[in-house]
């Protein structure tokens, strides 16, 4: 009895010593950061900017890997099951919270499968359409959509995506269901919107700003209280007569549950530095957003945000009667 206890204690000491040694050398090889949507979309854009800055700070490349599908839950599930060694991370957004209610069978337990690194940014959304879409303003769009609801097509990145959430809010606001065209990300959806293969969508300014400015798509409103500085001519939904159509897409970085606290601390410190990197700050501003504050780029802030957002959106989703199996 005594011998086995001593052996167990020794094993524990060795393991924790090994853990600390691992953390001290971390990172000793490239890190993978999973984007749970296709390349070229808003989540991908945010991730590549932050990953580059964090990689420079940590002295190891952060390789961005796109794992799209099921509104972001496939990519999140991949990270939930990854080794807890700090070499597989997830950058995801509000979909982490909405999917907890939308999906009846998630491949992970949202509040128990991840450790938290910190919040990254909160991105406004824009209601945008193909450049030759007939409606001239939001009022005209609502009338047109109601009259042509069986013809009009709305693009999103699958149930659980930010574009899905925004579309669900819009449909419940105008009390009109829409024909939805799902993609693995709004990167490919944007290609079809610019190509006039789909009529309209709600997407983040990190993906729509350049297309709006170049005239390749048209924008009706932003889903923000104030106008977006980089899109000063686009009215808010409230200004355009649709009060309450507001949603911000917050993003956070996660690691598999059980990752060593020393490694999480290193990642959080690196994220906070990356969010002050002038290139990141400028690119975010050009794309209509800004980095989270140092106080928000922390594990506690991300955990609190995720928990409160699950509680906030659950009744809205249930009232809309939307879910996925
Ligand atoms: C979303 O709608 O959740 C995102 O736009 C998906 C993406 O980043 O492609």
Coordinates of N, CA and C in Angstrom, one line a residue, residues 10-240:
X10 N 5.4 9.9 -6.7 CA 6.6 10.2 -7.5 C 6.2 10.5 -8.9
X11 N 5.3 9.7 -9.4 CA 4.8 9.9 -10.8 C 4.2 11.3 -11.0
X12 N 3.5 11.7 -10.0 CA 2.8 13.0 -10.0 C 3.9 14.1 -10.1
X13 N 4.9 13.9 -9.2 CA 6.0 14.9 -9.2 C 6.7 15.0 -10.5
X14 N 7.0 13.8 -11.1 CA 7.7 13.8 -12.4 C 6.8 14.5 -13.4
X15 N 5.5 14.0 -13.4 CA 4.5 14.6 -14.4 C 4.4 16.1 -14.3
X16 N 4.3 16.6 -13.1 CA 4.1 18.1 -13.0 C 5.4 18.7 -13.3
X17 N 6.6 18.1 -13.0 CA 7.8 18.7 -13.4 C 7.9 18.7 -14.9
X18 N 7.5 17.6 -15.5 CA 7.5 17.5 -17.0 C 6.6 18.6 -17.6
X19 N 5.5 18.8 -17.0 CA 4.5 19.8 -17.4 C 5.2 21.2 -17.3
X20 N 5.9 21.5 -16.2 CA 6.5 22.8 -16.1 C 7.6 23.0 -17.1
X21 N 8.3 21.9 -17.3 CA 9.4 22.0 -18.3 C 8.8 22.2 -19.7
X22 N 7.7 21.5 -20.0 CA 7.0 21.7 -21.3 C 6.7 23.2 -21.4
X23 N 6.1 23.7 -20.4 CA 5.6 25.1 -20.4 C 6.8 26.1 -20.5
X24 N 7.9 25.8 -19.9 CA 9.0 26.7 -19.9 C 9.6 26.8 -21.4
X25 N 9.6 25.6 -22.1 CA 10.1 25.6 -23.5 C 9.0 26.1 -24.5
X26 N 7.8 26.2 -24.0 CA 6.7 26.5 -25.0 C 6.8 28.0 -25.5
X27 N 6.6 28.2 -26.8 CA 6.4 27.1 -27.8 C 7.8 26.7 -28.5
X28 N 8.0 25.4 -28.6 CA 9.2 24.9 -29.2 C 9.0 24.5 -30.6
X29 N 7.8 24.6 -31.2 CA 7.5 24.3 -32.6 C 6.3 25.1 -33.0
X30 N 6.0 25.1 -34.3 CA 4.8 25.9 -34.8 C 3.5 25.5 -34.1
X31 N 2.7 26.5 -34.0 CA 1.4 26.3 -33.3 C 0.3 26.3 -34.5
X32 N -0.7 25.5 -34.3 CA -1.9 25.6 -35.3 C -3.0 26.3 -34.7
X33 N -3.6 27.3 -35.4 CA -4.8 28.0 -34.9 C -5.9 27.7 -35.9
X34 N -6.9 27.0 -35.4 CA -8.0 26.6 -36.3 C -9.0 27.7 -36.4
X35 N -9.4 28.0 -37.7 CA -10.5 28.9 -38.0 C -11.6 28.0 -38.4
X36 N -12.8 28.1 -37.7 CA -13.9 27.1 -38.0 C -14.7 27.5 -39.2
X37 N -14.2 28.3 -40.2 CA -14.8 28.7 -41.4 C -13.9 28.7 -42.5
X38 N -14.4 28.8 -43.8 CA -13.5 28.8 -45.0 C -12.5 29.9 -45.0
X39 N -11.4 29.7 -45.7 CA -10.5 30.8 -45.9 C -11.2 32.0 -46.6
X40 N -10.6 33.2 -46.4 CA -11.1 34.4 -47.1 C -12.3 35.1 -46.5
X41 N -12.8 34.5 -45.4 CA -14.0 35.2 -44.7 C -13.5 36.0 -43.6
X42 N -14.4 36.6 -42.8 CA -14.1 37.6 -41.7 C -13.3 36.9 -40.6
X43 N -13.7 35.7 -40.2 CA -13.0 35.0 -39.1 C -11.6 34.7 -39.5
X44 N -11.4 34.3 -40.8 CA -10.1 34.0 -41.3 C -9.2 35.3 -41.3
X45 N -9.8 36.4 -41.7 CA -9.1 37.7 -41.8 C -8.6 38.1 -40.4
X46 N -9.5 38.0 -39.5 CA -9.1 38.4 -38.1 C -8.0 37.5 -37.6
X47 N -8.2 36.2 -37.8 CA -7.2 35.2 -37.3 C -5.8 35.4 -37.9
X48 N -5.8 35.6 -39.2 CA -4.4 35.7 -39.8 C -3.7 36.9 -39.3
X49 N -4.4 38.0 -39.1 CA -3.8 39.2 -38.6 C -3.2 39.0 -37.2
X50 N -4.0 38.4 -36.3 CA -3.6 38.2 -34.9 C -2.6 37.1 -34.8
X51 N -2.7 36.0 -35.6 CA -1.8 34.9 -35.6 C -0.4 35.4 -36.0
X52 N -0.3 36.2 -37.0 CA 1.0 36.7 -37.5 C 1.7 37.5 -36.3
X53 N 0.9 38.4 -35.7 CA 1.5 39.2 -34.6 C 1.9 38.3 -33.4
X54 N 1.1 37.4 -33.1 CA 1.4 36.5 -31.9 C 2.6 35.6 -32.2
X55 N 2.6 35.1 -33.5 CA 3.8 34.3 -33.9 C 5.1 35.0 -33.8
X56 N 5.1 36.3 -34.2 CA 6.3 37.1 -34.1 C 6.7 37.2 -32.6
X57 N 5.7 37.5 -31.8 CA 6.0 37.7 -30.3 C 6.5 36.4 -29.7
X58 N 5.9 35.2 -30.1 CA 6.3 34.0 -29.4 C 7.5 33.3 -30.1
X59 N 7.9 33.8 -31.2 CA 9.1 33.3 -31.9 C 8.8 31.9 -32.6
X60 N 7.6 31.6 -32.8 CA 7.2 30.4 -33.5 C 6.0 30.7 -34.5
X61 N 6.1 30.2 -35.7 CA 5.0 30.4 -36.6 C 3.6 29.9 -36.1
X62 N 2.6 30.7 -36.2 CA 1.2 30.2 -35.9 C 0.6 29.9 -37.3
X63 N 0.4 28.6 -37.6 CA -0.2 28.2 -38.8 C -1.7 28.2 -38.7
X64 N -2.4 29.0 -39.6 CA -3.8 29.0 -39.6 C -4.4 27.9 -40.5
X65 N -5.3 27.1 -39.9 CA -5.9 26.0 -40.6 C -7.4 26.2 -40.6
X66 N -8.0 26.2 -41.8 CA -9.5 26.4 -42.0 C -10.2 25.1 -41.9
X67 N -11.1 24.9 -40.9 CA -11.9 23.7 -40.8 C -13.3 24.2 -40.8
X68 N -13.9 24.3 -41.9 CA -15.3 24.8 -42.0 C -16.3 23.7 -41.9
X69 N -17.6 24.2 -41.8 CA -18.7 23.2 -41.8 C -19.5 23.3 -40.5
X70 N -20.9 23.1 -40.7 CA -21.8 23.1 -39.5 C -21.7 24.4 -38.7
X71 N -21.6 25.5 -39.4 CA -21.6 26.8 -38.7 C -20.5 27.0 -37.7
X72 N -19.4 26.3 -37.9 CA -18.2 26.5 -37.0 C -18.1 25.4 -36.0
X73 N -19.0 24.6 -35.9 CA -19.0 23.5 -34.8 C -18.0 22.4 -35.1
X74 N -17.8 22.2 -36.4 CA -16.8 21.1 -36.8 C -15.4 21.5 -36.3
X75 N -15.0 22.8 -36.6 CA -13.7 23.3 -36.3 C -13.5 23.3 -34.7
X76 N -14.6 23.8 -34.1 CA -14.5 23.9 -32.6 C -14.4 22.4 -32.0
X77 N -15.1 21.5 -32.6 CA -15.0 20.1 -32.1 C -13.6 19.5 -32.3
X78 N -12.9 19.9 -33.4 CA -11.6 19.4 -33.6 C -10.7 19.9 -32.5
X79 N -10.8 21.2 -32.1 CA -9.9 21.7 -31.0 C -10.3 21.1 -29.7
X80 N -11.6 20.9 -29.5 CA -12.0 20.3 -28.2 C -11.3 18.9 -27.9
X81 N -11.0 18.2 -29.0 CA -10.4 16.9 -28.9 C -8.9 16.9 -29.1
X82 N -8.3 18.0 -29.3 CA -6.9 18.1 -29.6 C -6.1 17.9 -28.3
X83 N -4.8 17.6 -28.5 CA -3.8 17.5 -27.4 C -3.8 18.8 -26.6
X84 N -3.7 18.6 -25.2 CA -3.8 19.8 -24.4 C -2.4 20.4 -24.2
X85 N -1.6 20.5 -25.3 CA -0.2 20.9 -25.2 C 0.0 22.4 -25.7
X86 N -1.1 23.1 -26.0 CA -0.9 24.5 -26.4 C -0.6 24.6 -27.9
X87 N -0.5 23.5 -28.6 CA -0.1 23.6 -30.1 C -1.3 23.5 -31.0
X88 N -2.5 23.4 -30.4 CA -3.7 23.5 -31.3 C -4.7 24.5 -30.6
X89 N -5.0 25.6 -31.2 CA -5.8 26.6 -30.7 C -7.0 26.9 -31.6
X90 N -8.0 27.6 -31.1 CA -9.2 27.9 -31.9 C -9.5 29.4 -31.8
X91 N -9.7 30.1 -32.9 CA -10.3 31.4 -32.9 C -11.7 31.4 -33.4
X92 N -12.6 31.7 -32.5 CA -14.1 31.5 -32.9 C -14.8 32.8 -32.4
X93 N -16.1 32.9 -32.9 CA -16.8 34.1 -32.5 C -18.1 33.8 -31.7
X94 N -19.1 34.6 -31.9 CA -20.3 34.5 -31.1 C -21.0 33.2 -31.4
X95 N -20.6 32.6 -32.5 CA -21.2 31.2 -32.8 C -20.9 30.2 -31.8
X96 N -19.9 30.4 -31.0 CA -19.6 29.5 -29.9 C -20.7 29.5 -28.9
X97 N -21.3 30.6 -28.7 CA -22.4 30.8 -27.7 C -23.7 30.4 -28.3
X98 N -24.0 30.8 -29.6 CA -25.3 30.5 -30.2 C -25.5 29.0 -30.5
X99 N -24.3 28.3 -30.9 CA -24.4 26.9 -31.2 C -24.7 26.0 -30.0
X100 N -24.4 26.6 -28.8 CA -24.7 25.8 -27.6 C -26.2 25.6 -27.5
X101 N -27.1 26.5 -28.1 CA -28.5 26.3 -28.0 C -29.0 25.7 -29.4
X102 N -28.4 26.2 -30.5 CA -28.9 25.8 -31.8 C -28.7 24.3 -32.1
X103 N -27.6 23.7 -31.6 CA -27.3 22.3 -31.9 C -27.8 21.4 -30.8
X104 N -28.6 20.4 -31.2 CA -29.1 19.4 -30.2 C -28.0 18.4 -29.9
X105 N -27.1 18.1 -30.8 CA -26.0 17.2 -30.6 C -24.6 17.8 -31.0
X106 N -24.0 18.6 -30.1 CA -22.7 19.2 -30.4 C -21.6 18.2 -30.1
X107 N -20.5 18.2 -30.9 CA -19.4 17.3 -30.7 C -18.5 17.7 -29.5
X108 N -19.0 18.6 -28.7 CA -18.2 19.0 -27.5 C -19.2 19.7 -26.5
X109 N -18.7 19.8 -25.3 CA -19.5 20.5 -24.2 C -19.0 21.9 -24.1
X110 N -19.8 22.8 -24.6 CA -19.3 24.2 -24.8 C -18.6 24.8 -23.6
X111 N -19.2 24.6 -22.4 CA -18.6 25.3 -21.2 C -17.6 24.4 -20.5
X112 N -17.3 23.2 -21.0 CA -16.3 22.3 -20.2 C -15.2 21.7 -21.1
X113 N -15.2 22.1 -22.4 CA -14.3 21.5 -23.3 C -13.1 22.4 -23.6
X114 N -13.1 23.6 -23.1 CA -12.1 24.6 -23.5 C -11.5 25.4 -22.3
X115 N -10.2 25.7 -22.5 CA -9.7 26.7 -21.6 C -9.7 28.0 -22.4
X116 N -9.6 29.1 -21.7 CA -9.8 30.5 -22.4 C -8.5 31.2 -22.4
X117 N -8.2 31.8 -23.6 CA -7.0 32.7 -23.7 C -7.5 34.2 -23.6
X118 N -8.5 34.6 -24.4 CA -8.9 36.0 -24.2 C -9.8 36.4 -25.4
X119 N -10.5 37.6 -25.2 CA -11.3 38.2 -26.3 C -10.4 38.9 -27.3
X120 N -10.8 39.0 -28.5 CA -9.9 39.5 -29.6 C -10.5 40.8 -30.2
X121 N -11.7 40.8 -30.6 CA -12.4 42.0 -31.2 C -13.9 41.8 -31.3
X122 N -14.6 42.9 -31.4 CA -16.1 42.8 -31.6 C -16.4 43.5 -32.9
X123 N -16.9 42.8 -33.9 CA -17.0 43.3 -35.2 C -18.4 43.6 -35.6
X124 N -18.7 44.8 -36.2 CA -20.0 45.2 -36.6 C -20.5 44.3 -37.8
X125 N -21.8 44.2 -38.0 CA -22.3 43.6 -39.2 C -22.9 44.6 -40.2
X126 N -23.0 44.2 -41.4 CA -23.6 45.0 -42.4 C -24.6 44.1 -43.2
X127 N -25.8 44.7 -43.6 CA -26.7 44.1 -44.4 C -26.3 44.5 -45.8
X128 N -25.9 43.5 -46.6 CA -25.4 43.8 -48.0 C -26.1 43.0 -49.0
X129 N -26.0 43.4 -50.3 CA -26.7 42.7 -51.4 C -25.8 42.8 -52.7
X130 N -26.2 42.0 -53.7 CA -25.5 42.1 -54.9 C -25.7 43.5 -55.5
X131 N -24.8 44.0 -56.3 CA -24.7 45.4 -56.6 C -25.9 45.9 -57.4
X132 N -26.6 44.9 -58.1 CA -27.7 45.3 -59.0 C -29.1 44.9 -58.3
X133 N -29.0 44.6 -57.0 CA -30.3 44.3 -56.3 C -31.2 45.5 -56.3
X134 N -32.5 45.3 -56.7 CA -33.4 46.4 -57.0 C -33.6 47.3 -55.8
X135 N -33.9 46.9 -54.6 CA -34.2 47.8 -53.5 C -33.1 48.9 -53.3
X136 N -33.6 50.1 -53.1 CA -32.6 51.2 -53.0 C -32.2 51.5 -51.5
X137 N -33.1 51.1 -50.6 CA -32.8 51.4 -49.2 C -33.4 50.3 -48.3
X138 N -33.3 50.4 -47.0 CA -33.7 49.3 -46.1 C -35.2 49.1 -46.2
X139 N -35.9 50.2 -46.3 CA -37.4 50.2 -46.4 C -37.8 49.4 -47.7
X140 N -37.2 49.8 -48.7 CA -37.4 49.1 -50.0 C -37.1 47.7 -50.0
X141 N -36.0 47.3 -49.3 CA -35.5 46.0 -49.2 C -36.5 45.1 -48.4
X142 N -37.0 45.6 -47.3 CA -38.0 44.9 -46.5 C -39.3 44.7 -47.4
X143 N -39.8 45.7 -48.1 CA -41.0 45.5 -48.9 C -40.7 44.5 -50.0
X144 N -39.5 44.6 -50.6 CA -39.2 43.7 -51.7 C -39.1 42.3 -51.3
X145 N -38.5 42.1 -50.1 CA -38.3 40.7 -49.5 C -39.7 40.1 -49.2
X146 N -40.5 40.9 -48.6 CA -41.9 40.4 -48.2 C -42.7 40.0 -49.4
X147 N -42.5 40.8 -50.5 CA -43.3 40.5 -51.7 C -42.7 39.4 -52.5
X148 N -41.4 39.2 -52.4 CA -40.8 38.2 -53.3 C -40.1 37.1 -52.4
X149 N -40.7 36.8 -51.2 CA -40.0 35.9 -50.3 C -39.7 34.6 -50.8
X150 N -40.4 34.1 -51.8 CA -40.1 32.7 -52.4 C -39.0 32.8 -53.4
X151 N -38.6 34.0 -53.8 CA -37.6 34.2 -54.9 C -36.3 34.6 -54.3
X152 N -36.4 35.5 -53.3 CA -35.1 36.1 -52.8 C -34.2 35.1 -52.1
X153 N -32.9 35.1 -52.3 CA -32.0 34.2 -51.6 C -31.1 34.9 -50.7
X154 N -30.9 34.3 -49.5 CA -30.1 34.9 -48.4 C -28.9 34.0 -48.1
X155 N -27.7 34.5 -48.2 CA -26.5 33.6 -48.0 C -26.1 33.7 -46.5
X156 N -25.6 32.5 -46.0 CA -25.0 32.5 -44.7 C -23.9 31.4 -44.6
X157 N -23.3 31.3 -43.4 CA -22.2 30.4 -43.3 C -22.6 29.2 -42.4
X158 N -23.9 28.8 -42.5 CA -24.4 27.7 -41.8 C -25.0 28.0 -40.5
X159 N -25.9 27.1 -39.9 CA -26.5 27.3 -38.6 C -25.4 27.4 -37.5
X160 N -25.5 28.6 -36.9 CA -24.5 28.8 -35.8 C -23.5 29.9 -36.2
X161 N -23.5 30.3 -37.5 CA -22.6 31.3 -38.0 C -23.2 32.7 -37.6
X162 N -22.3 33.7 -37.6 CA -22.8 35.0 -37.3 C -23.8 35.5 -38.3
X163 N -23.5 35.1 -39.6 CA -24.4 35.5 -40.7 C -25.7 34.8 -40.5
X164 N -25.7 33.6 -39.9 CA -27.0 32.9 -39.6 C -27.8 33.7 -38.5
X165 N -27.1 34.0 -37.5 CA -27.7 34.7 -36.3 C -28.3 36.1 -36.8
X166 N -27.5 36.8 -37.6 CA -28.0 38.1 -38.1 C -29.2 37.9 -39.0
X167 N -29.2 36.9 -39.8 CA -30.3 36.6 -40.7 C -31.5 36.2 -39.9
X168 N -31.3 35.4 -38.9 CA -32.5 35.0 -38.0 C -33.1 36.2 -37.4
X169 N -32.3 37.2 -36.9 CA -32.8 38.4 -36.2 C -33.6 39.2 -37.3
X170 N -33.0 39.3 -38.5 CA -33.7 40.1 -39.5 C -35.0 39.5 -39.9
X171 N -35.0 38.2 -40.1 CA -36.3 37.5 -40.5 C -37.3 37.7 -39.4
X172 N -36.9 37.6 -38.1 CA -37.9 37.7 -37.0 C -38.4 39.1 -36.9
X173 N -37.5 40.1 -37.2 CA -37.9 41.5 -37.2 C -38.9 41.8 -38.3
X174 N -38.7 41.3 -39.5 CA -39.6 41.6 -40.6 C -40.7 40.5 -40.7
X175 N -40.7 39.6 -39.8 CA -41.7 38.5 -39.8 C -41.9 37.8 -41.1
X176 N -40.7 37.6 -41.7 CA -40.8 36.9 -43.1 C -39.6 35.9 -43.2
X177 N -39.9 34.6 -43.4 CA -38.8 33.6 -43.6 C -38.2 33.8 -45.0
X178 N -36.9 33.4 -45.1 CA -36.2 33.6 -46.3 C -35.6 32.3 -46.8
X179 N -35.4 32.1 -48.1 CA -34.7 31.0 -48.6 C -33.2 31.2 -48.3
X180 N -32.6 30.3 -47.5 CA -31.2 30.5 -47.1 C -30.3 29.6 -47.9
X181 N -29.1 30.2 -48.4 CA -28.1 29.4 -49.1 C -26.9 29.3 -48.2
X182 N -26.6 28.1 -47.6 CA -25.5 28.0 -46.6 C -24.2 27.7 -47.3
X183 N -23.1 28.3 -46.8 CA -21.8 28.1 -47.3 C -20.9 27.7 -46.1
X184 N -19.6 27.3 -46.4 CA -18.8 26.9 -45.3 C -18.1 28.1 -44.7
X185 N -18.4 29.3 -45.2 CA -17.9 30.5 -44.7 C -18.4 31.7 -45.6
X186 N -18.3 32.9 -45.1 CA -18.9 34.0 -46.0 C -17.8 34.5 -46.9
X187 N -16.6 33.8 -46.9 CA -15.6 34.1 -47.9 C -16.2 33.6 -49.3
X188 N -16.5 32.3 -49.4 CA -17.2 31.8 -50.6 C -18.6 32.5 -50.9
X189 N -19.3 32.8 -49.8 CA -20.6 33.4 -50.0 C -20.4 34.8 -50.7
X190 N -19.4 35.5 -50.2 CA -19.1 36.8 -50.8 C -18.8 36.7 -52.3
X191 N -18.0 35.6 -52.7 CA -17.7 35.4 -54.1 C -19.0 35.3 -54.9
X192 N -20.0 34.6 -54.4 CA -21.3 34.4 -55.1 C -22.1 35.7 -55.1
X193 N -21.9 36.5 -54.0 CA -22.7 37.8 -53.9 C -22.1 38.8 -54.9
X194 N -20.8 38.8 -55.0 CA -20.2 39.7 -56.0 C -20.5 39.2 -57.4
X195 N -20.6 37.9 -57.5 CA -21.0 37.3 -58.8 C -22.5 37.3 -59.1
X196 N -23.2 37.9 -58.2 CA -24.7 38.0 -58.4 C -25.4 36.6 -58.5
X197 N -24.8 35.6 -57.8 CA -25.4 34.3 -57.7 C -26.4 34.2 -56.6
X198 N -26.3 35.1 -55.6 CA -27.2 35.1 -54.5 C -27.5 36.6 -54.2
X199 N -28.7 36.8 -53.5 CA -29.2 38.2 -53.5 C -28.6 39.0 -52.4
X200 N -28.7 38.5 -51.1 CA -28.1 39.4 -50.0 C -27.7 38.6 -48.9
X201 N -27.0 39.2 -47.9 CA -26.6 38.5 -46.7 C -26.2 39.6 -45.6
X202 N -26.0 39.1 -44.4 CA -25.6 39.9 -43.3 C -24.2 39.4 -43.0
X203 N -23.2 40.3 -43.1 CA -21.8 39.8 -42.9 C -21.0 40.9 -42.2
X204 N -19.9 40.5 -41.6 CA -19.1 41.4 -40.8 C -18.3 42.4 -41.6
X205 N -18.1 43.5 -41.1 CA -17.3 44.6 -41.9 C -15.9 44.1 -42.2
X206 N -15.4 43.2 -41.5 CA -14.1 42.7 -41.8 C -14.1 41.9 -43.2
X207 N -15.3 41.6 -43.7 CA -15.4 41.0 -45.0 C -16.1 41.8 -46.0
X208 N -16.8 42.8 -45.6 CA -17.7 43.6 -46.5 C -17.1 44.9 -46.9
X209 N -16.2 45.5 -46.0 CA -15.8 46.9 -46.2 C -15.2 47.1 -47.6
X210 N -14.2 46.3 -47.9 CA -13.5 46.6 -49.2 C -14.5 46.4 -50.4
X211 N -15.4 45.4 -50.3 CA -16.3 45.2 -51.4 C -17.3 46.3 -51.5
X212 N -17.7 46.9 -50.4 CA -18.7 48.0 -50.4 C -18.0 49.2 -51.0
X213 N -16.7 49.5 -50.6 CA -16.0 50.7 -51.1 C -15.7 50.6 -52.6
X214 N -15.5 49.3 -53.0 CA -15.2 49.2 -54.5 C -16.5 49.1 -55.3
X215 N -17.7 49.1 -54.7 CA -18.9 49.1 -55.4 C -19.3 47.7 -55.9
X216 N -18.6 46.7 -55.5 CA -18.9 45.3 -56.0 C -20.1 44.8 -55.3
X217 N -20.5 45.3 -54.1 CA -21.7 45.0 -53.5 C -22.3 46.3 -52.9
X218 N -23.6 46.2 -52.6 CA -24.2 47.4 -52.0 C -24.6 47.1 -50.5
X219 N -24.5 48.2 -49.7 CA -24.8 48.0 -48.3 C -26.0 48.8 -47.9
X220 N -26.9 48.3 -47.1 CA -28.1 49.0 -46.7 C -27.9 49.6 -45.3
X221 N -27.5 48.8 -44.3 CA -27.4 49.3 -42.9 C -26.2 48.6 -42.2
X222 N -25.8 49.2 -41.1 CA -25.0 48.4 -40.1 C -25.8 48.1 -38.9
X223 N -25.3 47.0 -38.2 CA -26.1 46.5 -37.0 C -25.5 47.1 -35.7
X224 N -25.2 48.4 -35.8 CA -24.5 49.0 -34.6 C -25.3 50.2 -34.1
X225 N -25.0 50.7 -32.9 CA -25.7 51.8 -32.3 C -25.3 53.1 -33.1
X226 N -24.0 53.2 -33.3 CA -23.4 54.4 -34.0 C -23.0 53.9 -35.4
X227 N -22.8 54.8 -36.3 CA -22.3 54.5 -37.7 C -20.8 54.0 -37.5
X228 N -20.4 53.1 -38.4 CA -19.1 52.6 -38.4 C -18.1 53.6 -39.1
X229 N -17.1 54.0 -38.3 CA -16.2 55.1 -38.8 C -15.7 54.8 -40.2
X230 N -15.4 53.6 -40.6 CA -14.8 53.3 -41.9 C -15.9 53.2 -43.0
X231 N -17.2 53.3 -42.5 CA -18.3 53.3 -43.5 C -19.3 54.4 -43.2
X232 N -18.8 55.6 -43.2 CA -19.6 56.7 -42.7 C -20.9 57.0 -43.4
X233 N -21.0 56.5 -44.7 CA -22.2 56.8 -45.4 C -23.3 55.7 -45.2
X234 N -23.0 54.7 -44.5 CA -24.0 53.6 -44.3 C -24.8 53.9 -43.0
X235 N -26.1 54.0 -43.1 CA -26.9 54.3 -41.9 C -26.9 53.1 -41.0
X236 N -27.2 53.4 -39.7 CA -27.5 52.2 -38.8 C -28.9 51.8 -39.1
X237 N -29.2 50.6 -38.6 CA -30.6 50.0 -38.8 C -31.6 50.9 -38.2
X238 N -31.2 51.4 -37.0 CA -32.2 52.3 -36.3 C -32.5 53.6 -37.1
X239 N -31.4 54.2 -37.7 CA -31.6 55.4 -38.5 C -32.5 55.1 -39.7
X240 N -32.4 53.8 -40.2 CA -33.1 53.4 -41.4 C -34.5 52.9 -41.1

